mmCIF file with all atom_site columns, C-alpha atoms in Angstrom:
data_model
loop_
_atom_site.group_PDB
_atom_site.id
_atom_site.type_symbol
_atom_site.label_atom_id
_atom_site.label_alt_id
_atom_site.label_comp_id
_atom_site.label_asym_id
_atom_site.label_entity_id
_atom_site.label_seq_id
_atom_site.pdbx_PDB_ins_code
_atom_site.Cartn_x
_atom_site.Cartn_y
_atom_site.Cartn_z
_atom_site.occupancy
_atom_site.B_iso_or_equiv
_atom_site.pdbx_formal_charge
_atom_site.auth_seq_id
_atom_site.auth_comp_id
_atom_site.auth_asym_id
_atom_site.auth_atom_id
_atom_site.pdbx_PDB_model_num
ATOM 1   C CA . MET A 1 1   ? 16.866  12.547  -21.589 1.00 0.00 ? 1   MET A CA 1
ATOM 2   C CA . ASP A 1 2   ? 19.527  9.881   -21.824 1.00 0.00 ? 2   ASP A CA 1
ATOM 3   C CA . PRO A 1 3   ? 17.966  6.781   -23.505 1.00 0.00 ? 3   PRO A CA 1
ATOM 4   C CA . TYR A 1 4   ? 19.376  4.479   -20.827 1.00 0.00 ? 4   TYR A CA 1
ATOM 5   C CA . VAL A 1 5   ? 17.870  6.628   -18.069 1.00 0.00 ? 5   VAL A CA 1
ATOM 6   C CA . LEU A 1 6   ? 14.502  6.634   -19.849 1.00 0.00 ? 6   LEU A CA 1
ATOM 7   C CA . LYS A 1 7   ? 14.626  2.851   -20.270 1.00 0.00 ? 7   LYS A CA 1
ATOM 8   C CA . THR A 1 8   ? 15.432  2.392   -16.583 1.00 0.00 ? 8   THR A CA 1
ATOM 9   C CA . LEU A 1 9   ? 12.638  4.729   -15.516 1.00 0.00 ? 9   LEU A CA 1
ATOM 10  C CA . ASN A 1 10  ? 10.091  2.912   -17.676 1.00 0.00 ? 10  ASN A CA 1
ATOM 11  C CA . GLU A 1 11  ? 11.199  -0.440  -16.245 1.00 0.00 ? 11  GLU A CA 1
ATOM 12  C CA . GLU A 1 12  ? 10.682  0.840   -12.712 1.00 0.00 ? 12  GLU A CA 1
ATOM 13  C CA . ARG A 1 13  ? 7.239   2.178   -13.561 1.00 0.00 ? 13  ARG A CA 1
ATOM 14  C CA . ARG A 1 14  ? 6.133   -1.068  -15.217 1.00 0.00 ? 14  ARG A CA 1
ATOM 15  C CA . ALA A 1 15  ? 7.253   -3.000  -12.137 1.00 0.00 ? 15  ALA A CA 1
ATOM 16  C CA . ARG A 1 16  ? 5.316   -0.649  -9.807  1.00 0.00 ? 16  ARG A CA 1
ATOM 17  C CA . ARG A 1 17  ? 8.498   0.536   -8.124  1.00 0.00 ? 17  ARG A CA 1
ATOM 18  C CA . ALA A 1 18  ? 8.977   4.148   -7.107  1.00 0.00 ? 18  ALA A CA 1
ATOM 19  C CA . ALA A 1 19  ? 11.759  6.222   -8.634  1.00 0.00 ? 19  ALA A CA 1
ATOM 20  C CA . VAL A 1 20  ? 12.823  9.849   -8.682  1.00 0.00 ? 20  VAL A CA 1
ATOM 21  C CA . LEU A 1 21  ? 14.424  11.309  -11.795 1.00 0.00 ? 21  LEU A CA 1
ATOM 22  C CA . VAL A 1 22  ? 17.050  13.772  -10.552 1.00 0.00 ? 22  VAL A CA 1
ATOM 23  C CA . THR A 1 23  ? 18.118  16.391  -13.111 1.00 0.00 ? 23  THR A CA 1
ATOM 24  C CA . ASP A 1 24  ? 21.057  18.685  -12.443 1.00 0.00 ? 24  ASP A CA 1
ATOM 25  C CA . LEU A 1 25  ? 19.802  21.988  -13.808 1.00 0.00 ? 25  LEU A CA 1
ATOM 26  C CA . GLY A 1 26  ? 23.366  23.222  -14.177 1.00 0.00 ? 26  GLY A CA 1
ATOM 27  C CA . ASP A 1 27  ? 24.602  20.656  -16.678 1.00 0.00 ? 27  ASP A CA 1
ATOM 28  C CA . GLY A 1 28  ? 21.364  18.850  -17.589 1.00 0.00 ? 28  GLY A CA 1
ATOM 29  C CA . ARG A 1 29  ? 22.544  15.427  -16.499 1.00 0.00 ? 29  ARG A CA 1
ATOM 30  C CA . ASP A 1 30  ? 19.925  12.950  -15.260 1.00 0.00 ? 30  ASP A CA 1
ATOM 31  C CA . ARG A 1 31  ? 20.047  10.022  -12.903 1.00 0.00 ? 31  ARG A CA 1
ATOM 32  C CA . ILE A 1 32  ? 17.516  7.639   -11.409 1.00 0.00 ? 32  ILE A CA 1
ATOM 33  C CA . VAL A 1 33  ? 17.198  7.217   -7.647  1.00 0.00 ? 33  VAL A CA 1
ATOM 34  C CA . ARG A 1 34  ? 15.181  4.199   -6.544  1.00 0.00 ? 34  ARG A CA 1
ATOM 35  C CA . GLU A 1 35  ? 13.299  4.089   -3.284  1.00 0.00 ? 35  GLU A CA 1
ATOM 36  C CA . GLY A 1 36  ? 15.717  2.820   -0.642  1.00 0.00 ? 36  GLY A CA 1
ATOM 37  C CA . ASP A 1 37  ? 18.840  4.120   -2.382  1.00 0.00 ? 37  ASP A CA 1
ATOM 38  C CA . HIS A 1 38  ? 21.057  6.127   -0.041  1.00 0.00 ? 38  HIS A CA 1
ATOM 39  C CA . VAL A 1 39  ? 21.576  9.779   -0.968  1.00 0.00 ? 39  VAL A CA 1
ATOM 40  C CA . ALA A 1 40  ? 23.285  11.938  1.653   1.00 0.00 ? 40  ALA A CA 1
ATOM 41  C CA . GLY A 1 41  ? 22.769  15.528  2.680   1.00 0.00 ? 41  GLY A CA 1
ATOM 42  C CA . ASP A 1 42  ? 20.095  18.035  1.753   1.00 0.00 ? 42  ASP A CA 1
ATOM 43  C CA . LEU A 1 43  ? 19.539  16.417  -1.624  1.00 0.00 ? 43  LEU A CA 1
ATOM 44  C CA . GLY A 1 44  ? 18.870  13.093  0.062   1.00 0.00 ? 44  GLY A CA 1
ATOM 45  C CA . ALA A 1 45  ? 16.332  14.713  2.396   1.00 0.00 ? 45  ALA A CA 1
ATOM 46  C CA . ALA A 1 46  ? 14.564  16.357  -0.549  1.00 0.00 ? 46  ALA A CA 1
ATOM 47  C CA . ILE A 1 47  ? 14.456  13.052  -2.440  1.00 0.00 ? 47  ILE A CA 1
ATOM 48  C CA . ALA A 1 48  ? 13.054  11.257  0.616   1.00 0.00 ? 48  ALA A CA 1
ATOM 49  C CA . SER A 1 49  ? 10.315  13.886  0.788   1.00 0.00 ? 49  SER A CA 1
ATOM 50  C CA . ALA A 1 50  ? 9.544   13.352  -2.906  1.00 0.00 ? 50  ALA A CA 1
ATOM 51  C CA . PHE A 1 51  ? 9.094   9.621   -2.282  1.00 0.00 ? 51  PHE A CA 1
ATOM 52  C CA . ARG A 1 52  ? 6.655   10.312  0.566   1.00 0.00 ? 52  ARG A CA 1
ATOM 53  C CA . THR A 1 53  ? 4.587   12.997  -1.138  1.00 0.00 ? 53  THR A CA 1
ATOM 54  C CA . GLY A 1 54  ? 4.902   12.201  -4.818  1.00 0.00 ? 54  GLY A CA 1
ATOM 55  C CA . ASN A 1 55  ? 5.460   15.901  -5.492  1.00 0.00 ? 55  ASN A CA 1
ATOM 56  C CA . SER A 1 56  ? 7.929   16.982  -8.201  1.00 0.00 ? 56  SER A CA 1
ATOM 57  C CA . ARG A 1 57  ? 9.825   20.224  -7.596  1.00 0.00 ? 57  ARG A CA 1
ATOM 58  C CA . SER A 1 58  ? 13.063  22.181  -7.891  1.00 0.00 ? 58  SER A CA 1
ATOM 59  C CA . VAL A 1 59  ? 15.455  22.121  -4.945  1.00 0.00 ? 59  VAL A CA 1
ATOM 60  C CA . GLU A 1 60  ? 18.738  23.755  -3.967  1.00 0.00 ? 60  GLU A CA 1
ATOM 61  C CA . ALA A 1 61  ? 21.332  21.425  -2.457  1.00 0.00 ? 61  ALA A CA 1
ATOM 62  C CA . GLU A 1 62  ? 25.116  21.394  -2.177  1.00 0.00 ? 62  GLU A CA 1
ATOM 63  C CA . GLY A 1 63  ? 25.262  24.718  -3.981  1.00 0.00 ? 63  GLY A CA 1
ATOM 64  C CA . ARG A 1 64  ? 23.492  23.358  -7.067  1.00 0.00 ? 64  ARG A CA 1
ATOM 65  C CA . SER A 1 65  ? 19.975  23.377  -8.477  1.00 0.00 ? 65  SER A CA 1
ATOM 66  C CA . PHE A 1 66  ? 18.139  20.137  -9.159  1.00 0.00 ? 66  PHE A CA 1
ATOM 67  C CA . PHE A 1 67  ? 14.712  19.171  -10.447 1.00 0.00 ? 67  PHE A CA 1
ATOM 68  C CA . LEU A 1 68  ? 13.180  16.125  -8.786  1.00 0.00 ? 68  LEU A CA 1
ATOM 69  C CA . ASN A 1 69  ? 10.585  14.345  -10.909 1.00 0.00 ? 69  ASN A CA 1
ATOM 70  C CA . ALA A 1 70  ? 8.820   11.835  -8.678  1.00 0.00 ? 70  ALA A CA 1
ATOM 71  C CA . HIS A 1 71  ? 7.309   8.697   -10.202 1.00 0.00 ? 71  HIS A CA 1
ATOM 72  C CA . LEU A 1 72  ? 5.304   6.785   -7.618  1.00 0.00 ? 72  LEU A CA 1
ATOM 73  C CA . PRO A 1 73  ? 3.004   3.852   -8.369  1.00 0.00 ? 73  PRO A CA 1
ATOM 74  C CA . ARG A 1 74  ? -0.598  4.677   -7.636  1.00 0.00 ? 74  ARG A CA 1
ATOM 75  C CA . PRO A 1 75  ? -1.426  3.180   -4.232  1.00 0.00 ? 75  PRO A CA 1
ATOM 76  C CA . ARG A 1 76  ? -4.241  0.651   -4.246  1.00 0.00 ? 76  ARG A CA 1
ATOM 77  C CA . LEU A 1 77  ? -6.401  -0.889  -1.558  1.00 0.00 ? 77  LEU A CA 1
ATOM 78  C CA . VAL A 1 78  ? -7.212  -4.588  -1.527  1.00 0.00 ? 78  VAL A CA 1
ATOM 79  C CA . VAL A 1 79  ? -10.055 -5.520  0.805   1.00 0.00 ? 79  VAL A CA 1
ATOM 80  C CA . ILE A 1 80  ? -10.517 -9.131  1.876   1.00 0.00 ? 80  ILE A CA 1
ATOM 81  C CA . GLY A 1 81  ? -14.213 -9.494  2.590   1.00 0.00 ? 81  GLY A CA 1
ATOM 82  C CA . ALA A 1 82  ? -17.339 -8.286  0.821   1.00 0.00 ? 82  ALA A CA 1
ATOM 83  C CA . VAL A 1 83  ? -18.995 -7.055  4.022   1.00 0.00 ? 83  VAL A CA 1
ATOM 84  C CA . HIS A 1 84  ? -20.843 -3.916  5.146   1.00 0.00 ? 84  HIS A CA 1
ATOM 85  C CA . ILE A 1 85  ? -17.591 -2.157  6.022   1.00 0.00 ? 85  ILE A CA 1
ATOM 86  C CA . SER A 1 86  ? -16.346 -2.837  2.501   1.00 0.00 ? 86  SER A CA 1
ATOM 87  C CA . GLN A 1 87  ? -19.503 -1.377  0.983   1.00 0.00 ? 87  GLN A CA 1
ATOM 88  C CA . ALA A 1 88  ? -18.837 1.909   2.780   1.00 0.00 ? 88  ALA A CA 1
ATOM 89  C CA . LEU A 1 89  ? -15.068 1.812   2.312   1.00 0.00 ? 89  LEU A CA 1
ATOM 90  C CA . ALA A 1 90  ? -15.000 1.282   -1.458  1.00 0.00 ? 90  ALA A CA 1
ATOM 91  C CA . PRO A 1 91  ? -16.578 4.603   -2.533  1.00 0.00 ? 91  PRO A CA 1
ATOM 92  C CA . MET A 1 92  ? -14.683 6.554   0.144   1.00 0.00 ? 92  MET A CA 1
ATOM 93  C CA . ALA A 1 93  ? -11.334 5.125   -0.966  1.00 0.00 ? 93  ALA A CA 1
ATOM 94  C CA . ARG A 1 94  ? -12.113 5.813   -4.613  1.00 0.00 ? 94  ARG A CA 1
ATOM 95  C CA . ILE A 1 95  ? -12.818 9.478   -3.815  1.00 0.00 ? 95  ILE A CA 1
ATOM 96  C CA . ALA A 1 96  ? -9.493  9.638   -1.931  1.00 0.00 ? 96  ALA A CA 1
ATOM 97  C CA . GLY A 1 97  ? -7.665  8.311   -4.987  1.00 0.00 ? 97  GLY A CA 1
ATOM 98  C CA . TYR A 1 98  ? -7.152  4.697   -3.935  1.00 0.00 ? 98  TYR A CA 1
ATOM 99  C CA . PRO A 1 99  ? -8.447  2.145   -6.473  1.00 0.00 ? 99  PRO A CA 1
ATOM 100 C CA . VAL A 1 100 ? -10.187 -0.656  -4.608  1.00 0.00 ? 100 VAL A CA 1
ATOM 101 C CA . GLU A 1 101 ? -10.350 -4.400  -5.217  1.00 0.00 ? 101 GLU A CA 1
ATOM 102 C CA . ILE A 1 102 ? -12.543 -6.650  -3.101  1.00 0.00 ? 102 ILE A CA 1
ATOM 103 C CA . ILE A 1 103 ? -11.875 -10.363 -2.729  1.00 0.00 ? 103 ILE A CA 1
ATOM 104 C CA . ASP A 1 104 ? -14.312 -12.798 -1.143  1.00 0.00 ? 104 ASP A CA 1
ATOM 105 C CA . PRO A 1 105 ? -15.037 -16.382 -2.227  1.00 0.00 ? 105 PRO A CA 1
ATOM 106 C CA . ARG A 1 106 ? -18.499 -16.225 -0.671  1.00 0.00 ? 106 ARG A CA 1
ATOM 107 C CA . THR A 1 107 ? -20.643 -15.624 -3.739  1.00 0.00 ? 107 THR A CA 1
ATOM 108 C CA . ALA A 1 108 ? -23.649 -14.632 -1.650  1.00 0.00 ? 108 ALA A CA 1
ATOM 109 C CA . PHE A 1 109 ? -21.691 -11.580 -0.461  1.00 0.00 ? 109 PHE A CA 1
ATOM 110 C CA . ALA A 1 110 ? -19.465 -10.774 -3.446  1.00 0.00 ? 110 ALA A CA 1
ATOM 111 C CA . THR A 1 111 ? -22.129 -9.639  -5.889  1.00 0.00 ? 111 THR A CA 1
ATOM 112 C CA . PRO A 1 112 ? -22.137 -6.736  -8.376  1.00 0.00 ? 112 PRO A CA 1
ATOM 113 C CA . GLU A 1 113 ? -25.426 -5.559  -6.889  1.00 0.00 ? 113 GLU A CA 1
ATOM 114 C CA . ARG A 1 114 ? -23.763 -4.970  -3.517  1.00 0.00 ? 114 ARG A CA 1
ATOM 115 C CA . PHE A 1 115 ? -20.576 -3.563  -5.036  1.00 0.00 ? 115 PHE A CA 1
ATOM 116 C CA . PRO A 1 116 ? -21.352 -1.626  -8.207  1.00 0.00 ? 116 PRO A CA 1
ATOM 117 C CA . ASP A 1 117 ? -18.388 -0.163  -10.104 1.00 0.00 ? 117 ASP A CA 1
ATOM 118 C CA . VAL A 1 118 ? -15.867 -2.030  -7.930  1.00 0.00 ? 118 VAL A CA 1
ATOM 119 C CA . ALA A 1 119 ? -13.242 -4.560  -9.039  1.00 0.00 ? 119 ALA A CA 1
ATOM 120 C CA . LEU A 1 120 ? -14.800 -7.617  -7.400  1.00 0.00 ? 120 LEU A CA 1
ATOM 121 C CA . HIS A 1 121 ? -13.358 -11.133 -7.204  1.00 0.00 ? 121 HIS A CA 1
ATOM 122 C CA . ALA A 1 122 ? -15.672 -13.887 -5.958  1.00 0.00 ? 122 ALA A CA 1
ATOM 123 C CA . GLU A 1 123 ? -12.663 -16.184 -5.518  1.00 0.00 ? 123 GLU A CA 1
ATOM 124 C CA . TRP A 1 124 ? -10.231 -17.318 -2.868  1.00 0.00 ? 124 TRP A CA 1
ATOM 125 C CA . PRO A 1 125 ? -7.443  -14.820 -2.136  1.00 0.00 ? 125 PRO A CA 1
ATOM 126 C CA . GLU A 1 126 ? -4.831  -17.475 -3.028  1.00 0.00 ? 126 GLU A CA 1
ATOM 127 C CA . ASP A 1 127 ? -6.096  -17.551 -6.614  1.00 0.00 ? 127 ASP A CA 1
ATOM 128 C CA . VAL A 1 128 ? -6.514  -13.801 -7.069  1.00 0.00 ? 128 VAL A CA 1
ATOM 129 C CA . LEU A 1 129 ? -3.179  -12.832 -5.529  1.00 0.00 ? 129 LEU A CA 1
ATOM 130 C CA . LYS A 1 130 ? -1.364  -15.380 -7.652  1.00 0.00 ? 130 LYS A CA 1
ATOM 131 C CA . ARG A 1 131 ? -2.558  -13.472 -10.742 1.00 0.00 ? 131 ARG A CA 1
ATOM 132 C CA . ALA A 1 132 ? -2.152  -10.002 -9.268  1.00 0.00 ? 132 ALA A CA 1
ATOM 133 C CA . PRO A 1 133 ? 0.535   -10.068 -6.555  1.00 0.00 ? 133 PRO A CA 1
ATOM 134 C CA . LEU A 1 134 ? 0.599   -7.548  -3.757  1.00 0.00 ? 134 LEU A CA 1
ATOM 135 C CA . ASP A 1 135 ? 3.427   -5.019  -3.530  1.00 0.00 ? 135 ASP A CA 1
ATOM 136 C CA . SER A 1 136 ? 4.741   -2.237  -1.319  1.00 0.00 ? 136 SER A CA 1
ATOM 137 C CA . TYR A 1 137 ? 2.311   0.249   -2.880  1.00 0.00 ? 137 TYR A CA 1
ATOM 138 C CA . THR A 1 138 ? -0.691  -1.836  -1.874  1.00 0.00 ? 138 THR A CA 1
ATOM 139 C CA . ALA A 1 139 ? -2.726  -1.592  1.318   1.00 0.00 ? 139 ALA A CA 1
ATOM 140 C CA . LEU A 1 140 ? -4.578  -4.655  2.527   1.00 0.00 ? 140 LEU A CA 1
ATOM 141 C CA . ALA A 1 141 ? -7.564  -4.691  4.863   1.00 0.00 ? 141 ALA A CA 1
ATOM 142 C CA . ALA A 1 142 ? -8.828  -8.082  6.043   1.00 0.00 ? 142 ALA A CA 1
ATOM 143 C CA . VAL A 1 143 ? -12.380 -7.804  7.338   1.00 0.00 ? 143 VAL A CA 1
ATOM 144 C CA . THR A 1 144 ? -14.087 -11.199 6.930   1.00 0.00 ? 144 THR A CA 1
ATOM 145 C CA . HIS A 1 145 ? -13.462 -12.473 10.477  1.00 0.00 ? 145 HIS A CA 1
ATOM 146 C CA . ASP A 1 146 ? -12.872 -15.864 8.816   1.00 0.00 ? 146 ASP A CA 1
ATOM 147 C CA . PRO A 1 147 ? -9.334  -17.249 9.208   1.00 0.00 ? 147 PRO A CA 1
ATOM 148 C CA . LYS A 1 148 ? -9.773  -19.490 6.164   1.00 0.00 ? 148 LYS A CA 1
ATOM 149 C CA . ILE A 1 149 ? -10.130 -16.351 4.030   1.00 0.00 ? 149 ILE A CA 1
ATOM 150 C CA . ASP A 1 150 ? -8.102  -13.713 5.888   1.00 0.00 ? 150 ASP A CA 1
ATOM 151 C CA . ASP A 1 151 ? -4.965  -15.558 6.987   1.00 0.00 ? 151 ASP A CA 1
ATOM 152 C CA . PHE A 1 152 ? -3.434  -16.345 3.596   1.00 0.00 ? 152 PHE A CA 1
ATOM 153 C CA . ALA A 1 153 ? -3.985  -12.762 2.438   1.00 0.00 ? 153 ALA A CA 1
ATOM 154 C CA . LEU A 1 154 ? -2.444  -11.337 5.606   1.00 0.00 ? 154 LEU A CA 1
ATOM 155 C CA . LYS A 1 155 ? 0.647   -13.523 5.249   1.00 0.00 ? 155 LYS A CA 1
ATOM 156 C CA . ALA A 1 156 ? 0.950   -12.522 1.578   1.00 0.00 ? 156 ALA A CA 1
ATOM 157 C CA . ALA A 1 157 ? 0.644   -8.840  2.509   1.00 0.00 ? 157 ALA A CA 1
ATOM 158 C CA . LEU A 1 158 ? 3.383   -9.130  5.120   1.00 0.00 ? 158 LEU A CA 1
ATOM 159 C CA . ASP A 1 159 ? 5.688   -10.955 2.704   1.00 0.00 ? 159 ASP A CA 1
ATOM 160 C CA . ALA A 1 160 ? 5.073   -8.303  0.016   1.00 0.00 ? 160 ALA A CA 1
ATOM 161 C CA . ARG A 1 161 ? 5.743   -5.502  2.519   1.00 0.00 ? 161 ARG A CA 1
ATOM 162 C CA . CYS A 1 162 ? 2.429   -3.818  1.817   1.00 0.00 ? 162 CYS A CA 1
ATOM 163 C CA . PHE A 1 163 ? 2.565   -0.278  3.169   1.00 0.00 ? 163 PHE A CA 1
ATOM 164 C CA . TYR A 1 164 ? -0.542  -0.949  5.261   1.00 0.00 ? 164 TYR A CA 1
ATOM 165 C CA . VAL A 1 165 ? -1.923  -4.185  6.687   1.00 0.00 ? 165 VAL A CA 1
ATOM 166 C CA . GLY A 1 166 ? -5.036  -4.091  8.854   1.00 0.00 ? 166 GLY A CA 1
ATOM 167 C CA . ALA A 1 167 ? -7.240  -6.821  10.272  1.00 0.00 ? 167 ALA A CA 1
ATOM 168 C CA . LEU A 1 168 ? -10.682 -6.644  11.861  1.00 0.00 ? 168 LEU A CA 1
ATOM 169 C CA . GLY A 1 169 ? -11.185 -8.197  15.262  1.00 0.00 ? 169 GLY A CA 1
ATOM 170 C CA . SER A 1 170 ? -10.675 -7.752  18.975  1.00 0.00 ? 170 SER A CA 1
ATOM 171 C CA . ARG A 1 171 ? -7.335  -8.102  20.717  1.00 0.00 ? 171 ARG A CA 1
ATOM 172 C CA . LYS A 1 172 ? -8.362  -11.607 21.808  1.00 0.00 ? 172 LYS A CA 1
ATOM 173 C CA . THR A 1 173 ? -9.173  -12.491 18.214  1.00 0.00 ? 173 THR A CA 1
ATOM 174 C CA . HIS A 1 174 ? -5.866  -11.037 17.079  1.00 0.00 ? 174 HIS A CA 1
ATOM 175 C CA . ALA A 1 175 ? -3.916  -13.057 19.659  1.00 0.00 ? 175 ALA A CA 1
ATOM 176 C CA . LYS A 1 176 ? -5.256  -16.242 18.068  1.00 0.00 ? 176 LYS A CA 1
ATOM 177 C CA . ARG A 1 177 ? -4.481  -14.810 14.633  1.00 0.00 ? 177 ARG A CA 1
ATOM 178 C CA . VAL A 1 178 ? -0.878  -14.217 15.693  1.00 0.00 ? 178 VAL A CA 1
ATOM 179 C CA . GLU A 1 179 ? -0.516  -17.878 16.629  1.00 0.00 ? 179 GLU A CA 1
ATOM 180 C CA . ARG A 1 180 ? -1.844  -18.959 13.227  1.00 0.00 ? 180 ARG A CA 1
ATOM 181 C CA . LEU A 1 181 ? 0.431   -16.569 11.315  1.00 0.00 ? 181 LEU A CA 1
ATOM 182 C CA . LEU A 1 182 ? 3.460   -17.751 13.265  1.00 0.00 ? 182 LEU A CA 1
ATOM 183 C CA . ALA A 1 183 ? 2.534   -21.302 12.270  1.00 0.00 ? 183 ALA A CA 1
ATOM 184 C CA . LEU A 1 184 ? 2.398   -20.146 8.643   1.00 0.00 ? 184 LEU A CA 1
ATOM 185 C CA . GLY A 1 185 ? 5.981   -18.914 8.931   1.00 0.00 ? 185 GLY A CA 1
ATOM 186 C CA . ALA A 1 186 ? 5.460   -15.206 9.569   1.00 0.00 ? 186 ALA A CA 1
ATOM 187 C CA . GLY A 1 187 ? 8.030   -13.543 11.824  1.00 0.00 ? 187 GLY A CA 1
ATOM 188 C CA . ALA A 1 188 ? 7.122   -11.668 14.980  1.00 0.00 ? 188 ALA A CA 1
ATOM 189 C CA . ASP A 1 189 ? 8.490   -8.435  13.501  1.00 0.00 ? 189 ASP A CA 1
ATOM 190 C CA . GLN A 1 190 ? 6.279   -8.907  10.441  1.00 0.00 ? 190 GLN A CA 1
ATOM 191 C CA . ILE A 1 191 ? 3.173   -9.588  12.512  1.00 0.00 ? 191 ILE A CA 1
ATOM 192 C CA . ALA A 1 192 ? 3.836   -6.470  14.581  1.00 0.00 ? 192 ALA A CA 1
ATOM 193 C CA . ARG A 1 193 ? 3.106   -4.437  11.429  1.00 0.00 ? 193 ARG A CA 1
ATOM 194 C CA . ILE A 1 194 ? -0.551  -5.520  11.419  1.00 0.00 ? 194 ILE A CA 1
ATOM 195 C CA . HIS A 1 195 ? -2.970  -2.857  12.618  1.00 0.00 ? 195 HIS A CA 1
ATOM 196 C CA . ALA A 1 196 ? -5.377  -4.795  14.808  1.00 0.00 ? 196 ALA A CA 1
ATOM 197 C CA . PRO A 1 197 ? -7.952  -3.808  15.792  1.00 0.00 ? 197 PRO A CA 1
ATOM 198 C CA . ILE A 1 198 ? -8.154  -2.205  12.355  1.00 0.00 ? 198 ILE A CA 1
ATOM 199 C CA . GLY A 1 199 ? -8.522  1.555   11.867  1.00 0.00 ? 199 GLY A CA 1
ATOM 200 C CA . LEU A 1 200 ? -7.648  4.656   13.837  1.00 0.00 ? 200 LEU A CA 1
ATOM 201 C CA . ASP A 1 201 ? -9.119  4.745   17.332  1.00 0.00 ? 201 ASP A CA 1
ATOM 202 C CA . ILE A 1 202 ? -11.889 7.279   16.770  1.00 0.00 ? 202 ILE A CA 1
ATOM 203 C CA . GLY A 1 203 ? -14.586 5.387   18.657  1.00 0.00 ? 203 GLY A CA 1
ATOM 204 C CA . ALA A 1 204 ? -16.087 4.073   15.419  1.00 0.00 ? 204 ALA A CA 1
ATOM 205 C CA . ALA A 1 205 ? -19.189 1.924   15.856  1.00 0.00 ? 205 ALA A CA 1
ATOM 206 C CA . SER A 1 206 ? -21.092 1.657   12.570  1.00 0.00 ? 206 SER A CA 1
ATOM 207 C CA . PRO A 1 207 ? -19.694 0.052   9.398   1.00 0.00 ? 207 PRO A CA 1
ATOM 208 C CA . ALA A 1 208 ? -19.402 3.491   7.787   1.00 0.00 ? 208 ALA A CA 1
ATOM 209 C CA . GLU A 1 209 ? -17.499 4.909   10.773  1.00 0.00 ? 209 GLU A CA 1
ATOM 210 C CA . ILE A 1 210 ? -15.154 1.916   10.783  1.00 0.00 ? 210 ILE A CA 1
ATOM 211 C CA . ALA A 1 211 ? -14.585 2.505   7.062   1.00 0.00 ? 211 ALA A CA 1
ATOM 212 C CA . VAL A 1 212 ? -13.593 6.118   7.796   1.00 0.00 ? 212 VAL A CA 1
ATOM 213 C CA . ALA A 1 213 ? -11.148 4.903   10.472  1.00 0.00 ? 213 ALA A CA 1
ATOM 214 C CA . VAL A 1 214 ? -9.616  2.335   8.101   1.00 0.00 ? 214 VAL A CA 1
ATOM 215 C CA . LEU A 1 215 ? -9.221  4.811   5.250   1.00 0.00 ? 215 LEU A CA 1
ATOM 216 C CA . ALA A 1 216 ? -7.674  7.422   7.549   1.00 0.00 ? 216 ALA A CA 1
ATOM 217 C CA . GLN A 1 217 ? -5.191  4.870   8.885   1.00 0.00 ? 217 GLN A CA 1
ATOM 218 C CA . THR A 1 218 ? -4.354  3.775   5.345   1.00 0.00 ? 218 THR A CA 1
ATOM 219 C CA . ILE A 1 219 ? -3.659  7.334   4.224   1.00 0.00 ? 219 ILE A CA 1
ATOM 220 C CA . HIS A 1 220 ? -1.532  7.994   7.304   1.00 0.00 ? 220 HIS A CA 1
ATOM 221 C CA . ALA A 1 221 ? 0.482   4.834   6.664   1.00 0.00 ? 221 ALA A CA 1
ATOM 222 C CA . PHE A 1 222 ? 1.099   5.828   3.057   1.00 0.00 ? 222 PHE A CA 1
ATOM 223 C CA . ARG A 1 223 ? 2.126   9.410   3.751   1.00 0.00 ? 223 ARG A CA 1
ATOM 224 C CA . SER A 1 224 ? 4.396   8.484   6.677   1.00 0.00 ? 224 SER A CA 1
ATOM 225 C CA . ARG A 1 225 ? 6.365   5.753   4.884   1.00 0.00 ? 225 ARG A CA 1
ATOM 226 C CA . GLY A 1 226 ? 10.009  5.897   5.867   1.00 0.00 ? 226 GLY A CA 1
ATOM 227 C CA . LEU A 1 227 ? 9.452   8.138   8.871   1.00 0.00 ? 227 LEU A CA 1
ATOM 228 C CA . GLU A 1 228 ? 8.606   5.482   11.464  1.00 0.00 ? 228 GLU A CA 1
ATOM 229 C CA . ALA A 1 229 ? 12.167  4.249   11.834  1.00 0.00 ? 229 ALA A CA 1
ATOM 230 C CA . LYS A 1 230 ? 13.354  7.795   12.412  1.00 0.00 ? 230 LYS A CA 1
ATOM 231 C CA . GLY A 1 231 ? 10.832  8.357   15.191  1.00 0.00 ? 231 GLY A CA 1
ATOM 232 C CA . ALA A 1 232 ? 9.219   11.195  13.279  1.00 0.00 ? 232 ALA A CA 1
ATOM 233 C CA . VAL A 1 233 ? 5.697   9.767   13.354  1.00 0.00 ? 233 VAL A CA 1
ATOM 234 C CA . ALA A 1 234 ? 3.567   9.853   16.437  1.00 0.00 ? 234 ALA A CA 1
#
């Protein structure tokens, strides 16, 4: 591999940005395609698929053979609120391959006894997210029902273009949340990205069922990235 290409790829990986290494199998030349770069034709469609799935494979395009080596950051799930839903969601998400972090400044809730083997931060979201910023390969679920805790994290998630942003609460609760986020400087188009009420509509009632709905919606959001604008996602 060309040293410059390798250096570029490693920089993208360290920054948690997705990239596809495209190798022309005819002449062996490599190039890096970053997520969002425009590539036309069949090769572009194959690269877009690699960004969605993370699968590396050989493809035929424009009469040539290419190998697409996909390098996607591992998606992570940040949960704001050490509540019953979070207790059910954390082990489910881990099984699905999504590392989980839980943030809640309420020390009575954010305890290792309630959340064993989970990255737990008994701090305000402002402090945690300053050290570990959100990014487009992060999902955020806000489930405290407390604006003092949820709102900053939601605004940060929108600004970071997290691939999934969900918030617990009724439509009436969300209407008030929208007013607060607008006051914080969020745009209407940003706020429209929030899934509220949180989770797929499966009639969930218990904390565990709500956790299933949230995880399913998170996975759907991750695997359908880039398709919404094309109208390819129901």
